Coordinates of N, CA, C and O in Angstrom, one line a residue:
M262 N 2.1 -21.5 19.9 CA 2.8 -21.5 18.6 C 2.1 -20.8 17.5 O 2.6 -20.0 16.8
F263 N 0.8 -21.2 17.4 CA -0.1 -20.7 16.3 C -0.2 -19.1 16.5 O -0.2 -18.4 15.5
R264 N -0.3 -18.7 17.7 CA -0.4 -17.2 18.0 C 0.8 -16.5 17.5 O 0.7 -15.4 16.9
K265 N 2.0 -17.0 17.6 CA 3.2 -16.4 17.2 C 3.3 -16.3 15.7 O 3.7 -15.3 15.1
V266 N 2.8 -17.3 15.0 CA 2.8 -17.3 13.5 C 1.8 -16.3 13.0 O 2.1 -15.5 12.1
V267 N 0.6 -16.2 13.6 CA -0.4 -15.2 13.2 C 0.2 -13.7 13.5 O 0.0 -12.9 12.6
C268 N 0.7 -13.5 14.6 CA 1.3 -12.2 14.9 C 2.4 -11.8 14.0 O 2.5 -10.7 13.5
G269 N 3.3 -12.8 13.7 CA 4.3 -12.6 12.7 C 3.8 -12.2 11.3 O 4.3 -11.3 10.6
A270 N 2.7 -12.9 10.9 CA 2.1 -12.6 9.6 C 1.5 -11.2 9.5 O 1.7 -10.5 8.6
V271 N 0.9 -10.8 10.6 CA 0.3 -9.5 10.7 C 1.4 -8.4 10.6 O 1.3 -7.4 9.8
I272 N 2.4 -8.6 11.3 CA 3.5 -7.6 11.3 C 4.2 -7.6 9.9 O 4.5 -6.5 9.4
L273 N 4.3 -8.7 9.3 CA 4.9 -8.8 7.9 C 4.1 -8.0 6.9 O 4.5 -7.3 6.1
V274 N 2.7 -8.2 7.0 CA 1.8 -7.5 6.1 C 1.9 -6.0 6.3 O 1.9 -5.3 5.3
L275 N 1.9 -5.6 7.5 CA 2.0 -4.2 7.8 C 3.3 -3.6 7.3 O 3.3 -2.5 6.8
C276 N 4.4 -4.3 7.5 CA 5.7 -3.8 7.1 C 5.8 -3.7 5.5 O 6.3 -2.7 5.0
V277 N 5.3 -4.7 4.8 CA 5.3 -4.7 3.4 C 4.4 -3.5 2.9 O 4.7 -2.8 1.9
G278 N 3.2 -3.3 3.5 CA 2.3 -2.2 3.1 C 3.0 -0.9 3.2 O 2.7 0.0 2.4
L279 N 3.8 -0.7 4.2 CA 4.5 0.6 4.5 C 5.6 0.9 3.5 O 6.0 2.0 3.3
T280 N 6.2 -0.2 3.0 CA 7.4 0.0 2.1 C 7.1 0.1 0.6 O 8.0 0.2 -0.2
L281 N 5.8 0.0 0.3 CA 5.4 0.1 -1.1 C 5.7 1.5 -1.7 O 5.5 2.5 -1.0
A282 N 6.0 1.5 -2.9 CA 6.3 2.8 -3.6 C 5.0 3.5 -3.9 O 3.9 2.9 -3.9
D283 N 5.1 4.8 -4.1 CA 3.9 5.6 -4.4 C 3.8 5.8 -5.9 O 4.8 6.0 -6.6
E284 N 2.5 5.8 -6.4 CA 2.3 6.0 -7.8 C 1.2 7.0 -7.9 O 0.1 6.8 -7.3
F285 N 1.4 8.0 -8.7 CA 0.4 9.1 -8.8 C 0.5 9.8 -10.2 O 1.5 9.7 -10.9
R286 N -0.6 10.4 -10.6 CA -0.7 11.2 -11.8 C -0.2 12.6 -11.5 O -0.4 13.1 -10.4
A287 N 0.5 13.2 -12.5 CA 1.1 14.5 -12.3 C 1.3 15.2 -13.6 O 1.3 14.6 -14.7
V288 N 1.6 16.5 -13.5 CA 2.0 17.3 -14.7 C 3.4 17.7 -14.4 O 3.7 18.5 -13.5
I289 N 4.4 17.3 -15.3 CA 5.8 17.7 -15.1 C 5.9 19.1 -15.7 O 5.6 19.3 -16.9
T290 N 6.4 20.0 -15.0 CA 6.6 21.4 -15.4 C 8.0 21.8 -15.7 O 8.3 22.7 -16.5
K291 N 9.0 21.1 -15.1 CA 10.4 21.4 -15.3 C 11.3 20.2 -15.0 O 11.0 19.5 -14.1
V292 N 12.3 20.1 -15.9 CA 13.3 19.0 -15.6 C 14.7 19.8 -15.7 O 15.0 20.4 -16.7
E293 N 15.4 19.7 -14.6 CA 16.7 20.3 -14.5 C 17.7 19.3 -14.0 O 17.7 18.9 -12.8
G294 N 18.6 18.8 -14.9 CA 19.5 17.8 -14.5 C 18.8 16.5 -14.0 O 18.1 15.9 -14.7
D295 N 19.0 16.2 -12.7 CA 18.4 15.0 -12.2 C 17.2 15.3 -11.2 O 16.8 14.5 -10.4
K296 N 16.7 16.5 -11.4 CA 15.5 17.0 -10.5 C 14.3 17.3 -11.4 O 14.5 17.9 -12.5
V297 N 13.2 16.8 -11.0 CA 12.0 16.9 -11.8 C 11.0 17.7 -10.9 O 10.7 17.3 -9.8
T298 N 10.4 18.8 -11.5 CA 9.4 19.5 -10.8 C 8.0 19.2 -11.4 O 7.9 19.2 -12.6
F299 N 7.1 18.8 -10.5 CA 5.8 18.4 -11.0 C 4.7 18.9 -10.1 O 4.9 19.3 -8.9
T300 N 3.4 18.8 -10.5 CA 2.3 19.1 -9.7 C 1.4 17.9 -9.8 O 1.0 17.4 -10.8
K301 N 1.1 17.3 -8.6 CA 0.2 16.1 -8.5 C -1.2 16.6 -9.0 O -1.7 17.7 -8.8
T302 N -1.9 15.6 -9.7 CA -3.3 15.9 -10.2 C -4.2 14.8 -9.7 O -3.7 13.7 -9.5
K303 N -5.5 15.1 -9.6 CA -6.5 14.1 -9.3 C -7.7 14.5 -10.0 O -8.1 15.6 -10.1
F304 N -8.3 13.5 -10.7 CA -9.5 13.7 -11.5 C -10.7 13.6 -10.5 O -10.9 12.6 -9.8
D305 N -11.6 14.6 -10.6 CA -12.8 14.6 -9.8 C -14.0 14.2 -10.7 O -14.3 15.0 -11.6
P306 N -14.5 13.0 -10.5 CA -15.6 12.5 -11.4 C -16.9 13.4 -11.4 O -17.6 13.4 -12.3
E307 N -17.1 14.0 -10.2 CA -18.3 14.8 -10.1 C -18.3 16.1 -11.0 O -19.2 16.4 -11.7
T308 N -17.2 16.8 -10.9 CA -17.0 18.0 -11.7 C -16.4 17.8 -13.1 O -16.4 18.6 -13.9
K309 N -15.8 16.5 -13.2 CA -15.1 16.1 -14.5 C -14.0 17.1 -14.8 O -13.7 17.4 -15.9
K310 N -13.3 17.5 -13.7 CA -12.1 18.4 -13.9 C -10.9 17.8 -13.1 O -11.1 17.0 -12.2
L311 N -9.7 18.2 -13.6 CA -8.5 17.8 -12.9 C -8.2 18.8 -11.8 O -8.3 20.0 -12.0
E312 N -8.0 18.3 -10.6 CA -7.6 19.2 -9.4 C -6.1 19.1 -9.3 O -5.5 18.0 -9.3
K313 N -5.4 20.2 -9.2 CA -4.0 20.3 -9.1 C -3.5 20.6 -7.7 O -4.2 21.4 -7.0
G314 N -2.4 20.0 -7.3 CA -1.9 20.3 -6.0 C -0.7 21.3 -6.1 O -0.7 22.1 -7.1
Q315 N 0.1 21.3 -5.1 CA 1.3 22.3 -5.1 C 2.4 21.7 -5.9 O 2.6 20.5 -5.9
P316 N 3.2 22.6 -6.5 CA 4.5 22.1 -7.2 C 5.4 21.4 -6.2 O 5.6 21.9 -5.1
T317 N 6.0 20.3 -6.7 CA 6.9 19.5 -5.9 C 8.1 19.2 -6.7 O 8.0 19.0 -7.9
T318 N 9.3 19.2 -6.1 CA 10.6 18.8 -6.8 C 11.2 17.6 -6.1 O 11.4 17.6 -4.9
L319 N 11.5 16.6 -6.9 CA 12.1 15.4 -6.4 C 13.3 15.0 -7.3 O 13.2 15.2 -8.6
P320 N 14.4 14.4 -6.8 CA 15.4 13.9 -7.7 C 15.0 12.6 -8.3 O 14.1 11.9 -7.7
V321 N 15.7 12.2 -9.4 CA 15.4 10.9 -10.0 C 16.5 9.9 -9.5 O 17.6 10.3 -9.2
A322 N 16.1 8.7 -9.5 CA 17.1 7.6 -9.2 C 18.1 7.5 -10.3 O 17.7 7.8 -11.5
A323 N 19.2 6.9 -10.0 CA 20.2 6.7 -11.1 C 19.8 5.8 -12.2 O 20.1 6.0 -13.4
N324 N 18.9 4.9 -11.9 CA 18.4 3.9 -12.9 C 16.9 4.2 -13.2 O 16.2 3.3 -13.5
V325 N 16.5 5.5 -13.3 CA 15.1 5.8 -13.6 C 14.7 5.3 -14.9 O 15.5 5.4 -15.9
K326 N 13.5 4.8 -15.0 CA 12.9 4.3 -16.3 C 12.0 5.4 -16.8 O 11.1 5.9 -16.1
V327 N 12.2 5.9 -18.0 CA 11.4 6.9 -18.6 C 10.7 6.2 -19.9 O 11.4 5.9 -20.8
V328 N 9.4 6.0 -19.8 CA 8.7 5.3 -20.8 C 7.4 6.1 -21.2 O 7.0 7.0 -20.5
K329 N 6.8 5.7 -22.3 CA 5.5 6.2 -22.8 C 4.4 5.5 -22.0 O 4.5 4.3 -21.7
A330 N 3.4 6.3 -21.6 CA 2.3 5.7 -20.9 C 1.3 5.1 -21.9 O 1.1 5.6 -23.0
K331 N 0.8 3.9 -21.5 CA -0.2 3.2 -22.4 C -1.4 2.9 -21.5 O -1.3 2.2 -20.5
F332 N -2.6 3.5 -21.9 CA -3.8 3.3 -21.1 C -4.3 1.9 -21.2 O -4.5 1.3 -22.2
N333 N -4.6 1.3 -20.0 CA -5.1 0.0 -19.9 C -6.6 0.1 -19.6 O -6.9 0.4 -18.4
P334 N -7.5 -0.2 -20.5 CA -9.0 0.0 -20.2 C -9.5 -0.9 -19.1 O -10.5 -0.6 -18.5
E335 N -8.9 -2.1 -18.9 CA -9.3 -3.0 -17.9 C -9.1 -2.5 -16.5 O -9.9 -2.6 -15.7
T336 N -7.9 -2.0 -16.3 CA -7.5 -1.5 -14.9 C -7.8 0.0 -14.8 O -7.7 0.5 -13.7
K337 N -8.0 0.7 -15.9 CA -8.2 2.1 -16.0 C -7.0 2.9 -15.4 O -7.1 3.9 -14.7
K338 N -5.8 2.3 -15.7 CA -4.6 2.9 -15.3 C -3.6 3.0 -16.5 O -3.9 2.4 -17.5
F339 N -2.6 3.8 -16.3 CA -1.6 3.9 -17.4 C -0.4 2.9 -17.1 O 0.2 3.0 -16.0
D340 N -0.2 2.0 -18.0 CA 0.9 1.0 -17.8 C 2.1 1.5 -18.6 O 2.0 2.4 -19.4
A341 N 3.3 0.9 -18.3 CA 4.5 1.3 -19.0 C 4.5 0.8 -20.4 O 4.1 -0.4 -20.7
G342 N 4.8 1.7 -21.3 CA 4.9 1.3 -22.7 C 6.3 1.3 -23.2 O 7.2 0.8 -22.4
D343 N 6.6 1.7 -24.4 CA 7.9 1.7 -25.0 C 8.8 2.8 -24.3 O 8.3 3.8 -23.9
P344 N 10.1 2.5 -24.2 CA 11.0 3.5 -23.6 C 11.1 4.7 -24.4 O 11.0 4.7 -25.7
I345 N 11.3 5.9 -23.8 CA 11.5 7.1 -24.5 C 12.9 7.3 -24.8 O 13.8 7.3 -23.9
E346 N 13.3 7.5 -26.1 CA 14.7 7.6 -26.5 C 15.3 8.9 -25.8 O 14.8 10.0 -25.8
G347 N 16.4 8.7 -25.1 CA 17.1 9.8 -24.5 C 16.7 10.0 -23.1 O 17.3 10.8 -22.3
G348 N 15.6 9.4 -22.6 CA 15.1 9.5 -21.3 C 14.7 11.0 -21.0 O 14.0 11.6 -21.7
L349 N 15.2 11.5 -19.9 CA 14.9 12.9 -19.5 C 15.6 13.9 -20.3 O 15.3 15.1 -20.2
K350 N 16.5 13.5 -21.2 CA 17.1 14.4 -22.1 C 16.4 14.5 -23.5 O 16.8 15.3 -24.3
N351 N 15.3 13.8 -23.6 CA 14.4 13.9 -24.8 C 13.8 15.3 -24.9 O 13.6 15.9 -23.8
K352 N 13.6 15.7 -26.1 CA 13.0 17.1 -26.3 C 11.7 17.3 -25.5 O 11.4 18.4 -25.1
M353 N 10.9 16.2 -25.3 CA 9.7 16.3 -24.6 C 9.9 16.9 -23.2 O 9.0 17.6 -22.7
F354 N 11.1 16.6 -22.6 CA 11.4 17.1 -21.2 C 12.3 18.4 -21.2 O 12.3 19.1 -20.3
T355 N 13.1 18.5 -22.3 CA 14.0 19.7 -22.3 C 13.3 21.0 -22.8 O 13.7 22.1 -22.5
D356 N 12.2 20.8 -23.5 CA 11.4 21.9 -24.1 C 10.0 21.8 -23.7 O 9.1 21.7 -24.5
I357 N 9.7 21.9 -22.4 CA 8.3 21.7 -21.9 C 7.5 23.0 -22.1 O 7.9 24.1 -21.8
Q358 N 6.3 22.8 -22.7 CA 5.4 23.9 -23.0 C 4.7 24.3 -21.7 O 4.9 23.7 -20.7
E359 N 3.9 25.3 -21.8 CA 3.3 25.9 -20.6 C 2.3 24.9 -19.9 O 2.3 24.9 -18.7
K360 N 1.7 24.1 -20.6 CA 0.7 23.1 -20.0 C 1.5 22.0 -19.3 O 0.9 21.3 -18.5
G361 N 2.7 21.8 -19.6 CA 3.5 20.7 -19.0 C 3.3 19.4 -19.7 O 2.7 19.3 -20.7
V362 N 4.0 18.3 -19.1 CA 3.9 17.0 -19.7 C 3.1 16.1 -18.7 O 3.6 15.9 -17.6
P363 N 1.9 15.6 -19.1 CA 1.2 14.7 -18.2 C 2.0 13.4 -18.1 O 2.5 12.9 -19.0
A364 N 2.0 12.9 -16.8 CA 2.7 11.6 -16.6 C 2.2 10.9 -15.4 O 1.5 11.5 -14.5
T365 N 2.6 9.7 -15.3 CA 2.4 8.9 -14.0 C 3.8 8.8 -13.4 O 4.7 8.4 -14.1
I366 N 3.9 9.2 -12.2 CA 5.2 9.2 -11.5 C 5.2 8.1 -10.4 O 4.3 8.0 -9.7
I367 N 6.3 7.3 -10.4 CA 6.4 6.2 -9.4 C 7.7 6.6 -8.6 O 8.8 6.8 -9.1
T368 N 7.5 6.6 -7.3 CA 8.7 6.9 -6.4 C 9.1 5.6 -5.7 O 8.5 4.6 -5.7
D369 N 10.3 5.8 -5.0 CA 10.8 4.7 -4.2 C 10.0 4.5 -2.9 O 9.1 5.2 -2.7
A370 N 10.4 3.5 -2.1 CA 9.7 3.2 -0.9 C 9.6 4.4 0.1 O 8.7 4.5 0.8
D371 N 10.7 5.2 0.1 CA 10.7 6.4 1.0 C 10.1 7.6 0.4 O 10.0 8.7 1.1
N372 N 9.6 7.6 -0.8 CA 9.1 8.7 -1.6 C 10.1 9.9 -1.6 O 9.7 11.0 -1.6
K373 N 11.3 9.5 -1.8 CA 12.4 10.5 -1.8 C 13.0 10.7 -3.2 O 13.6 11.7 -3.6
K374 N 12.8 9.6 -4.1 CA 13.4 9.6 -5.4 C 12.4 9.1 -6.4 O 11.6 8.2 -6.1
I375 N 12.4 9.6 -7.6 CA 11.5 9.1 -8.7 C 12.2 7.9 -9.4 O 13.4 8.0 -9.8
T376 N 11.5 6.7 -9.4 CA 12.1 5.5 -10.0 C 11.6 5.3 -11.4 O 12.2 4.6 -12.2
E377 N 10.4 5.8 -11.8 CA 9.8 5.6 -13.1 C 8.9 6.8 -13.5 O 8.2 7.3 -12.6
I378 N 9.0 7.2 -14.7 CA 8.1 8.2 -15.3 C 7.4 7.6 -16.5 O 8.1 7.2 -17.4
R379 N 6.1 7.6 -16.5 CA 5.3 7.1 -17.6 C 4.7 8.4 -18.3 O 3.7 8.9 -17.8
A380 N 5.3 8.9 -19.3 CA 4.9 10.2 -19.9 C 3.7 10.0 -20.8 O 3.7 9.1 -21.6
G381 N 2.8 11.0 -20.7 CA 1.7 11.1 -21.6 C 0.4 10.6 -21.0 O 0.4 10.0 -19.9
G382 N -0.7 10.9 -21.7 CA -1.9 10.3 -21.4 C -2.8 10.8 -20.3 O -2.8 10.3 -19.2
F383 N -3.6 11.9 -20.6 CA -4.8 12.2 -19.7 C -6.0 11.8 -20.5 O -7.1 11.9 -20.1
G384 N -5.8 11.2 -21.7 CA -6.9 10.8 -22.6 C -7.8 9.8 -22.0 O -9.0 9.7 -22.4
G385 N -7.4 9.0 -21.1 CA -8.2 8.0 -20.5 C -9.3 8.6 -19.6 O -10.3 7.9 -19.3
F386 N -9.3 9.8 -19.2 CA -10.3 10.4 -18.4 C -11.5 10.9 -19.1 O -12.5 11.1 -18.6
K387 N -11.3 11.3 -20.4 CA -12.4 11.9 -21.1 C -12.9 11.0 -22.2 O -12.2 10.4 -22.9
K388 N -14.3 10.8 -22.2 CA -14.9 10.0 -23.2 C -14.8 10.6 -24.5 O -14.9 11.8 -24.7
G389 N -14.5 9.7 -25.5 CA -14.4 10.2 -26.9 C -13.0 10.7 -27.3 O -12.8 10.9 -28.5
K390 N -12.2 10.9 -26.3 CA -10.9 11.5 -26.6 C -10.0 10.4 -27.3 O -10.0 9.3 -26.9
G391 N -9.4 10.8 -28.4 CA -8.5 9.8 -29.1 C -9.2 9.0 -30.1 O -8.6 8.2 -30.8
K392 N -10.5 9.1 -30.3 CA -11.3 8.3 -31.2 C -11.3 9.0 -32.6 O -11.3 10.3 -32.6
D393 N -11.2 8.3 -33.7 CA -11.3 8.9 -35.0 C -12.8 9.3 -35.2 O -13.7 8.5 -35.0
K394 N -12.9 10.5 -35.7 CA -14.3 11.0 -36.0 C -14.5 11.3 -37.4 O -13.6 11.6 -38.2

């Protein structure tokens, strides 16, 4: 009996781990209707530079949350802040400059749709950035 419970718990943990959504830093380069084109980024602490991946386009979910990113110094991650007025129709996304819009993107369990965009904030990577001088 105990063996069945342990096996069931292991399978449950594995299944839950596989169904978790993906969360990553990216630079949004284009928004067209319900499709967002972005490039994943990763900070390399040794070279102190952002490494960029290949451009990717994903559709957004019907109930996508578009919020401002707020850096949390305790977790060193960007948490969800205030909602962005107009969502993806905000000027921030309709008139994207050459550098793009830095964001944290969260996808669904299948990594097929974007469920949340936390726009802004690469300032947490560089010391002294954002401080009054």
